XYZ file of C-alpha atoms in Angstrom:
442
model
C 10.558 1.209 -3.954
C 8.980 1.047 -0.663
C 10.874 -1.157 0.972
C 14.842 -0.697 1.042
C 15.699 -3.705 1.738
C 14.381 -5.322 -1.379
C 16.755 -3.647 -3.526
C 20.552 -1.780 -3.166
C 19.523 1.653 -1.399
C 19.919 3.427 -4.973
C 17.908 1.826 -7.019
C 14.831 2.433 -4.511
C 15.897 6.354 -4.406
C 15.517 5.947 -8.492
C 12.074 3.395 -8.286
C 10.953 5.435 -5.613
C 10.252 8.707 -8.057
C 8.266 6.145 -10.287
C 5.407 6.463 -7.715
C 4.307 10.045 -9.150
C 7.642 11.878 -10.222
C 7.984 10.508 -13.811
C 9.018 12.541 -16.245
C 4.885 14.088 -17.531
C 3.607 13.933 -20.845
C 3.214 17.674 -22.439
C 0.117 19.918 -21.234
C -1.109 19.991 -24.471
C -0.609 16.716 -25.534
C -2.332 15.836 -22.389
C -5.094 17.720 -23.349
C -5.692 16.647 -26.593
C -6.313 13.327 -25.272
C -9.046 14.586 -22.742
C -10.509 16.398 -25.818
C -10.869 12.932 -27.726
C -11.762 11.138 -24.745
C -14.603 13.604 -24.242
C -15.640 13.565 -27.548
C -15.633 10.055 -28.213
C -17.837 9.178 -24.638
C -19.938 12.412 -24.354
C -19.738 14.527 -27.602
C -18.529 17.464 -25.232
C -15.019 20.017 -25.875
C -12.577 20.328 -23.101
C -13.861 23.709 -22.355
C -17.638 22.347 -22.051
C -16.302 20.488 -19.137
C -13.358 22.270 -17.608
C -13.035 26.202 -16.863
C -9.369 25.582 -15.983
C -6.945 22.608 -16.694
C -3.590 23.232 -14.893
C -0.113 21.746 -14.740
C 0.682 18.546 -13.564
C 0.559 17.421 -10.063
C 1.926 14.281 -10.413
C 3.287 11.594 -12.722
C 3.566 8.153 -12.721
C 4.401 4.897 -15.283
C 0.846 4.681 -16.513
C -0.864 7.873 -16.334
C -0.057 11.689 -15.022
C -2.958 13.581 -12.646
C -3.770 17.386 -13.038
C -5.601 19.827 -11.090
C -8.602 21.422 -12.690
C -11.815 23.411 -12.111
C -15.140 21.737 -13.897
C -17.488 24.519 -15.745
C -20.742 26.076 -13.698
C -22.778 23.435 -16.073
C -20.894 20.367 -14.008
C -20.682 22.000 -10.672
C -17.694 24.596 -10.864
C -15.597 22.150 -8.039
C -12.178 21.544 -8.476
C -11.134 18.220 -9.556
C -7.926 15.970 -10.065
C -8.127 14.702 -13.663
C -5.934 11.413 -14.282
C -5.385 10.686 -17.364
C -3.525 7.547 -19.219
C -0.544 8.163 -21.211
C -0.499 6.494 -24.667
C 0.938 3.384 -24.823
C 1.251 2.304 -21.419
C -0.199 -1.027 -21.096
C 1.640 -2.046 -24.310
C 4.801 -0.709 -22.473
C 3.814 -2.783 -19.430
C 3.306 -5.590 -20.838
C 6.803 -5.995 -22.322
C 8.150 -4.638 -19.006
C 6.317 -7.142 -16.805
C 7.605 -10.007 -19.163
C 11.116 -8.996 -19.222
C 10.433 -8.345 -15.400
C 9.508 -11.989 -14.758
C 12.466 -13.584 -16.888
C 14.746 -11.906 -14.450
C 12.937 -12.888 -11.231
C 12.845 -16.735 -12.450
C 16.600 -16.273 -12.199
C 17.066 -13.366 -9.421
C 14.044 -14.497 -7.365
C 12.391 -18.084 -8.159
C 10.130 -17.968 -5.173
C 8.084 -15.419 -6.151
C 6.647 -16.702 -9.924
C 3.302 -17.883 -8.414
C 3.230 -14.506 -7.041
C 4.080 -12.686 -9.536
C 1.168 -14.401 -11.831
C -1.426 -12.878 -10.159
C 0.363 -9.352 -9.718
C 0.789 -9.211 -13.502
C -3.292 -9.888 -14.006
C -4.178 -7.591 -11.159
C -2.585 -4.733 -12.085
C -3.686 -4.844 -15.829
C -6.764 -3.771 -14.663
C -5.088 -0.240 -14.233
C -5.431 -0.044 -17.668
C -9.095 0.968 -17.525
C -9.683 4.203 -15.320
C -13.394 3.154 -15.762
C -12.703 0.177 -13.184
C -10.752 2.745 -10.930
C -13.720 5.066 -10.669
C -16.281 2.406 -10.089
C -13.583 1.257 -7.127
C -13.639 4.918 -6.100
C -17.025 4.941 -5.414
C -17.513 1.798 -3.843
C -15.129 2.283 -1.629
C -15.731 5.606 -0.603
C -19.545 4.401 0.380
C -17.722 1.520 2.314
C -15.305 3.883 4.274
C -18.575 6.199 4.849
C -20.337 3.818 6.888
C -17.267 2.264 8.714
C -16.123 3.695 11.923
C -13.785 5.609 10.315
C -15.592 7.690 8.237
C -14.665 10.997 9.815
C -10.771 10.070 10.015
C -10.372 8.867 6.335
C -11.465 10.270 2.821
C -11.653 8.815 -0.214
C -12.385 10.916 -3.500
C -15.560 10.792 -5.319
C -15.228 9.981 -8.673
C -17.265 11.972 -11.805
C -18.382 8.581 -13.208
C -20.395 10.241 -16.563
C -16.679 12.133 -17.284
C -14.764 8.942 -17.201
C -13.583 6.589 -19.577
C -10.649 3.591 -20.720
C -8.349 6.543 -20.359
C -9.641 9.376 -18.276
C -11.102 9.455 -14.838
C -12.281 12.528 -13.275
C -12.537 12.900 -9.236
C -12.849 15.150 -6.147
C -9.388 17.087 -5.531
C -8.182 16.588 -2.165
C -5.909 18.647 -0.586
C -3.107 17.722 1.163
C 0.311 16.627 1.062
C 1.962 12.989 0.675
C 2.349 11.039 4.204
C 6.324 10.470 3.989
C 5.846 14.174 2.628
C 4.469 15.600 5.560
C 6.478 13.580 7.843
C 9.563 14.806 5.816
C 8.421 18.704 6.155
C 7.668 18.021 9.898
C 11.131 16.811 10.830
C 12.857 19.823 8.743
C 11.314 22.206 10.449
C 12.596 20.798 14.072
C 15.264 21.119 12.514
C 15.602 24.599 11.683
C 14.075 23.863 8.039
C 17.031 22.127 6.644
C 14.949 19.207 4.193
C 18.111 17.623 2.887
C 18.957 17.086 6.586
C 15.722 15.676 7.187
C 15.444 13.584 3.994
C 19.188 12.374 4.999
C 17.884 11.189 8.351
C 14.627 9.579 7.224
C 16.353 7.089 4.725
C 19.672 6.582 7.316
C 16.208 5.379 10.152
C 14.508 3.611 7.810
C 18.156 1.648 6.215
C 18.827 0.920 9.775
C 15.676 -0.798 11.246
C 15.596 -2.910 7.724
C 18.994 -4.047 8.577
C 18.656 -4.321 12.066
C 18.307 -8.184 14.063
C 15.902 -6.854 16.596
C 12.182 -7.058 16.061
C 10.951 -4.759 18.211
C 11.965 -1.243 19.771
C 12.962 -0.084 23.070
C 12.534 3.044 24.126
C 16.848 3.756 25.223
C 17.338 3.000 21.976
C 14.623 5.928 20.541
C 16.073 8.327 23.004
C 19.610 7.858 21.478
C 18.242 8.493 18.301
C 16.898 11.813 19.115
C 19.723 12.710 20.715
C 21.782 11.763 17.251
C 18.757 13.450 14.926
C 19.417 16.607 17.142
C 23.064 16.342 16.663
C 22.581 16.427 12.906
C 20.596 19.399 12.699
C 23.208 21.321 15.527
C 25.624 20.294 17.683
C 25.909 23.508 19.174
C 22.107 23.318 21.006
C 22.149 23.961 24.613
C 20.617 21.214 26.856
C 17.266 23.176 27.322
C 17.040 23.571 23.269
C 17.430 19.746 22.410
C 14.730 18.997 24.971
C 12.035 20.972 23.674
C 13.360 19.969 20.189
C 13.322 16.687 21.865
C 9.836 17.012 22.740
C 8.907 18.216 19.075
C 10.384 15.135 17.640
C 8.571 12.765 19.961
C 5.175 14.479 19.237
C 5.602 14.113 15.360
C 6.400 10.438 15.832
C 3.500 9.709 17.987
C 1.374 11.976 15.840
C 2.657 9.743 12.723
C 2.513 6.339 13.945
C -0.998 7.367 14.789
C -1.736 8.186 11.352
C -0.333 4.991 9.849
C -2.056 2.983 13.163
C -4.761 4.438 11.705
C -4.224 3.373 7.814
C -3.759 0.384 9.126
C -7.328 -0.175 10.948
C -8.992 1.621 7.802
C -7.538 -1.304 5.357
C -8.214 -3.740 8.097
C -12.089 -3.072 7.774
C -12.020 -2.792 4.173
C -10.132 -6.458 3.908
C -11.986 -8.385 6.627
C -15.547 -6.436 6.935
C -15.943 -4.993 3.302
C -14.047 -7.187 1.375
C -13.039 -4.439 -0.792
C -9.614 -2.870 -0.819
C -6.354 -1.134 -2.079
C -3.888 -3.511 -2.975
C -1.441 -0.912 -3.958
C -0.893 1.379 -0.836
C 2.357 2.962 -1.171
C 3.448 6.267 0.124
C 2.592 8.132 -2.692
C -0.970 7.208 -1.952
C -1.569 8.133 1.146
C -2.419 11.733 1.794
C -2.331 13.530 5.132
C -5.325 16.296 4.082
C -5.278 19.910 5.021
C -8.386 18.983 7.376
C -6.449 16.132 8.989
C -7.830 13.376 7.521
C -5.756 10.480 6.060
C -6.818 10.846 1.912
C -6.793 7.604 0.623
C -6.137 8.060 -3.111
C -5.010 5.711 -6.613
C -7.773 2.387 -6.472
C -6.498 1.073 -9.727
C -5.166 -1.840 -7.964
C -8.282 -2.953 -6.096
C -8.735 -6.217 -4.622
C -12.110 -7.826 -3.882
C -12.396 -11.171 -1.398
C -15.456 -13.302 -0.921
C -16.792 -14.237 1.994
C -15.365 -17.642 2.213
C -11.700 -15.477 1.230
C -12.225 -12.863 4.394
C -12.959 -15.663 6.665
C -10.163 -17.900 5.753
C -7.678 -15.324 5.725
C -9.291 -14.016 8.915
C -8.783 -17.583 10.539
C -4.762 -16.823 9.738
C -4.313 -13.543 11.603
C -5.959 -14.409 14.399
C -4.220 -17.507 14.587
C -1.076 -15.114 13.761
C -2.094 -13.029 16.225
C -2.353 -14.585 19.699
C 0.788 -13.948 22.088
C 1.457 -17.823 21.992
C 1.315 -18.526 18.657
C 0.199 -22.557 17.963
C 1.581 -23.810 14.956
C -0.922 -26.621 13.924
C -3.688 -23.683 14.206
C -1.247 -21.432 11.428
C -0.822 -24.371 9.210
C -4.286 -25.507 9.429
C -5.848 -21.906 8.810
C -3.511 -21.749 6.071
C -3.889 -25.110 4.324
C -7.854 -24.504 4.774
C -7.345 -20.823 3.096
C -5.324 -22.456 -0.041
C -1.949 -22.611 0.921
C 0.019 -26.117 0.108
C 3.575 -27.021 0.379
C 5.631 -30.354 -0.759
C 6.000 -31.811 2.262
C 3.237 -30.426 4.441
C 6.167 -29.264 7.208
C 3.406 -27.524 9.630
C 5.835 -25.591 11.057
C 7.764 -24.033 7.945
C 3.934 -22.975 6.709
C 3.477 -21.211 9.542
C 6.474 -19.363 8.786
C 5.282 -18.760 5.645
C 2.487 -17.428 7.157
C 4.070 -14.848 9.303
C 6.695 -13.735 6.443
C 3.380 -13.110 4.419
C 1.098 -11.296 6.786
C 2.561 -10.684 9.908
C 6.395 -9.778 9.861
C 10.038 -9.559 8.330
C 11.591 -10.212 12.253
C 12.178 -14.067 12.070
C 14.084 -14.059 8.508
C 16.230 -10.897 10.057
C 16.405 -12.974 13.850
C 18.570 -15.819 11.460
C 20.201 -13.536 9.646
C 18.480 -13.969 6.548
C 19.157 -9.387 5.436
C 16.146 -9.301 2.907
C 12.922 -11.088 2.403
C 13.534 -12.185 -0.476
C 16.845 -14.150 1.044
C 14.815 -15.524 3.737
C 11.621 -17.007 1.758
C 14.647 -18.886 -0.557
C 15.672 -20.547 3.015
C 11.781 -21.693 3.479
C 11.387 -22.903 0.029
C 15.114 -25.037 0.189
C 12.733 -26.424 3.236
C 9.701 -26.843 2.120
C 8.631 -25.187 -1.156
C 5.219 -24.110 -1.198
C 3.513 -24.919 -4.518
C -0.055 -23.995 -4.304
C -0.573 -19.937 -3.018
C -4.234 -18.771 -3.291
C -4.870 -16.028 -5.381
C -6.836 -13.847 -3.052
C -3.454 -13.990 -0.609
C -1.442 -12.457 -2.746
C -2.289 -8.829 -2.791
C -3.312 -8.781 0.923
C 0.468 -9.836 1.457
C 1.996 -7.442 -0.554
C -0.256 -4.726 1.214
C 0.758 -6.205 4.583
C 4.894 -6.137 3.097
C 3.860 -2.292 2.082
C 2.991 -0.995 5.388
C 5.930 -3.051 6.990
C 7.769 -0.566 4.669
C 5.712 2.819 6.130
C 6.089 1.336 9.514
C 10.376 1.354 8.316
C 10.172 5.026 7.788
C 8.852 5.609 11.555
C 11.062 3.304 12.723
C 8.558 1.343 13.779
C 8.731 -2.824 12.917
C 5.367 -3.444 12.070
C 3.288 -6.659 13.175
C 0.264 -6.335 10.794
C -1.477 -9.224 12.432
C -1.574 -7.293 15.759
C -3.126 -4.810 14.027
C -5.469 -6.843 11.882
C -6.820 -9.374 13.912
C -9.460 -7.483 16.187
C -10.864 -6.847 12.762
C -10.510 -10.506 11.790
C -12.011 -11.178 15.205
C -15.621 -9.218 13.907
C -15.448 -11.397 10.302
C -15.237 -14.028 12.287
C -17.358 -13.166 15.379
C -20.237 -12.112 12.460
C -20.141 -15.340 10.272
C -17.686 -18.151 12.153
C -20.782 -20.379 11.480
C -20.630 -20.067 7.345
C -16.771 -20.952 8.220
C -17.616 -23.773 9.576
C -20.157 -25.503 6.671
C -16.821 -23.642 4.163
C -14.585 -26.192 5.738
C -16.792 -29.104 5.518
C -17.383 -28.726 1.537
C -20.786 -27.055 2.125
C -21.630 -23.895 0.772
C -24.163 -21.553 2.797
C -27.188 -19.737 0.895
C -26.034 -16.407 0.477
C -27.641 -13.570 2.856
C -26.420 -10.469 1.125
């Protein structure tokens, strides 16, 4: 649901609500559930914990989050309380089969893929895992050099359990949220016009042959954003509105510059990070901070993982790019095709963490369309494991970038971070690739 070019434009406005607008489970159903889990894991009632347990903030397939306020006895703070609705991994599990009959058919490329997406995210399944993530992470991010521009919540580990996780509330609104309310009020406050804009942006640059952006073609689309909201403006009126509308887009391609350098660090220095980051977990905060939310899906990479992915981008990443040093990199990170064609591997490689802008340069209108063409090449039959959810993050943000109209090279982005993994321990690469493992310093 995060990228429109996947799927027909209506079935992402449908998918899309799955990220946290699913119909909820009743309040006091809810509750009852917190009552057990409490019971069962600390002997405590609801109201030992909680002084207030309100309505729903948001709802998704597995589970549905509320905003509470713990009792003086655990702090009095207010806290987001997730909680797993019953059923749900049975329910995914039949999904997730049915889900992969139809891709075998729909999408054979992606089977290998999907493997290790189905045992990934059944780790969801225990909120335990999530808040141990939680913290982790959140001790990562408040050492890194972004620890005063990001914020992840702090989970209340002894009120946890399989089916409950309770965490630090942080206020704020959704990114494409904000964004959304931003461009309204430009435009006198009219959201439908807004929301109408947004998707029409985002449908475009998916669809669009060009992989970059020049700045004529920007201006015109101010000018045609402006005309939507009033065609009646005077000159002076569209350019301060003009004005507006550039500042929000610098001011959110910061923000998602910024998301990008934070999951940089945490793939390539930390080796710890989300690998579910769609819109509806990224929060811009009240305090301005990017609120980084929803770790069920956490990947972790070894060493010898960082570096060998780290040897890709940066091979990905240099202005002339030199295709034995892609397929090498990715051949020495796991990657193996039929025929060993260097050159469609290094495609590979920049479908799966660089860019969409080659497949849409031939023509090729979805990803999906254009990694069928590679595989009629050259089928790749051996795709590490650790890849996997570090190219479907790097296919996520290409879909954030969509909403900013911005075509997003996440190797550009990435590589001064693979730079430092490599930079700090190039040497343990080294004795990696000649089938000799290094004692272990941390």
């Amino acid at each position: 649901s995060s990228r429109a070019d996947f799927i027909p434009r209506q079935y992402v406005d449908v998918f899309s609500g799955l990220q946290d607008s699913v119909p909820p489970w009743e309040k006091d159903r809810v509750q009852q559930i917190v009552q057990q889990s409490l019971m069962e894991s600390q002997g405590l009632q609801l109201d030992d914990v909680f002084e207030t347990f309100d309505e729903v903030l948001g709802s998704a397939s597995i589970g549905q989050v509320h905003k509470a306020k713990l009792t003086p006895q655990f702090g009095g703070e207010v806290v987001a309380v997730k909680v797993m609705h019953p059923n749900a991994e049975t329910r995914f599990r039949n999904d997730f089969k049915i889900f992969r009959t139809l891709c075998k058919v729909a999408l054979p490329g992606w089977d290998p893929i999907l493997r290790e997406l189905e045992m990934q995210m059944m780790t969801e399944f225990d909120y335990t895992n999530e808040g141990n993530n939680l913290l982790r992470v959140g001790k990562n991010m408040a050492k890194s050099p972004y620890a005063n521009k990001v914020k992840v919540p702090h989970p209340m580990l002894d009120l946890c359990s399989k089916n409950l996780l309770v965490m630090e509330y942080l206020e704020g609104k959704k990114l494409a949220v904000s964004i959304e309310d931003k461009l309204a009020s430009i435009l006198g406050g009219d959201r439908l016009v807004a929301r109408k804009v947004l998707k029409a942006k985002q449908q475009a640059l998916f669809e669009s042959k060009h992989s970059g952006h020049q700045k004529k073609g920007f201006l015109k689309d101010l000018n045609d954003i402006l005309g939507e909201s009033n065609s009646s403006l005077s000159v002076l009126e569209k350019a301060a509105k003009a004005r507006k509308l550039m500042s929000m887009t610098r001011d959110a391609r910061n923000k998602l510059s910024l998301l990008l350098d934070a999951t940089g660090h945490q793939i390539f220095n930390d080796g710890l990070y989300n690998g579910d980051p769609h819109p509806g977990n990224i929060l811009v905060l009240d305090c301005g901070r990017l609120g980084l939310i929803d770790y069920g899906q956490t990947r972790s990479l070894t060493k010898h993982d960082r570096l060998a992915l780290a040897a890709v981008v940066c091979a990905l990443g240099r202005k002339t790019v030199d295709i034995d040093e892609v397929s090498k990199a990715m051949n020495e990170f796991g990657f193996h095709s039929r025929d060993n064609n260097e050159a469609n591997i290094a495609k590979f490689a920049a479908l799966y963490f660089d860019s969409d802008s080659a497949g849409k340069s031939l023509g090729y209108a979805t990803p999906q369309k254009y990694l069928q063409h590679l595989n009629s090449i050259d089928p790749m039959v051996e795709v590490p494991d650790p890849a996997v959810f570090v190219a479907r993050t790097s296919f996520l943000f290409r879909g954030l970038g969509a909403l900013l109209q911005q075509q997003l090279h996440t190797s550009q982005h990435w590589k001064k971070h693979a730079k430092i993994a490599i930079d700090a321990d190039g040497e343990k690469l080294q004795l990696y690739n000649l089938g000799i493992t290094p004692i272990a310093s941390e």
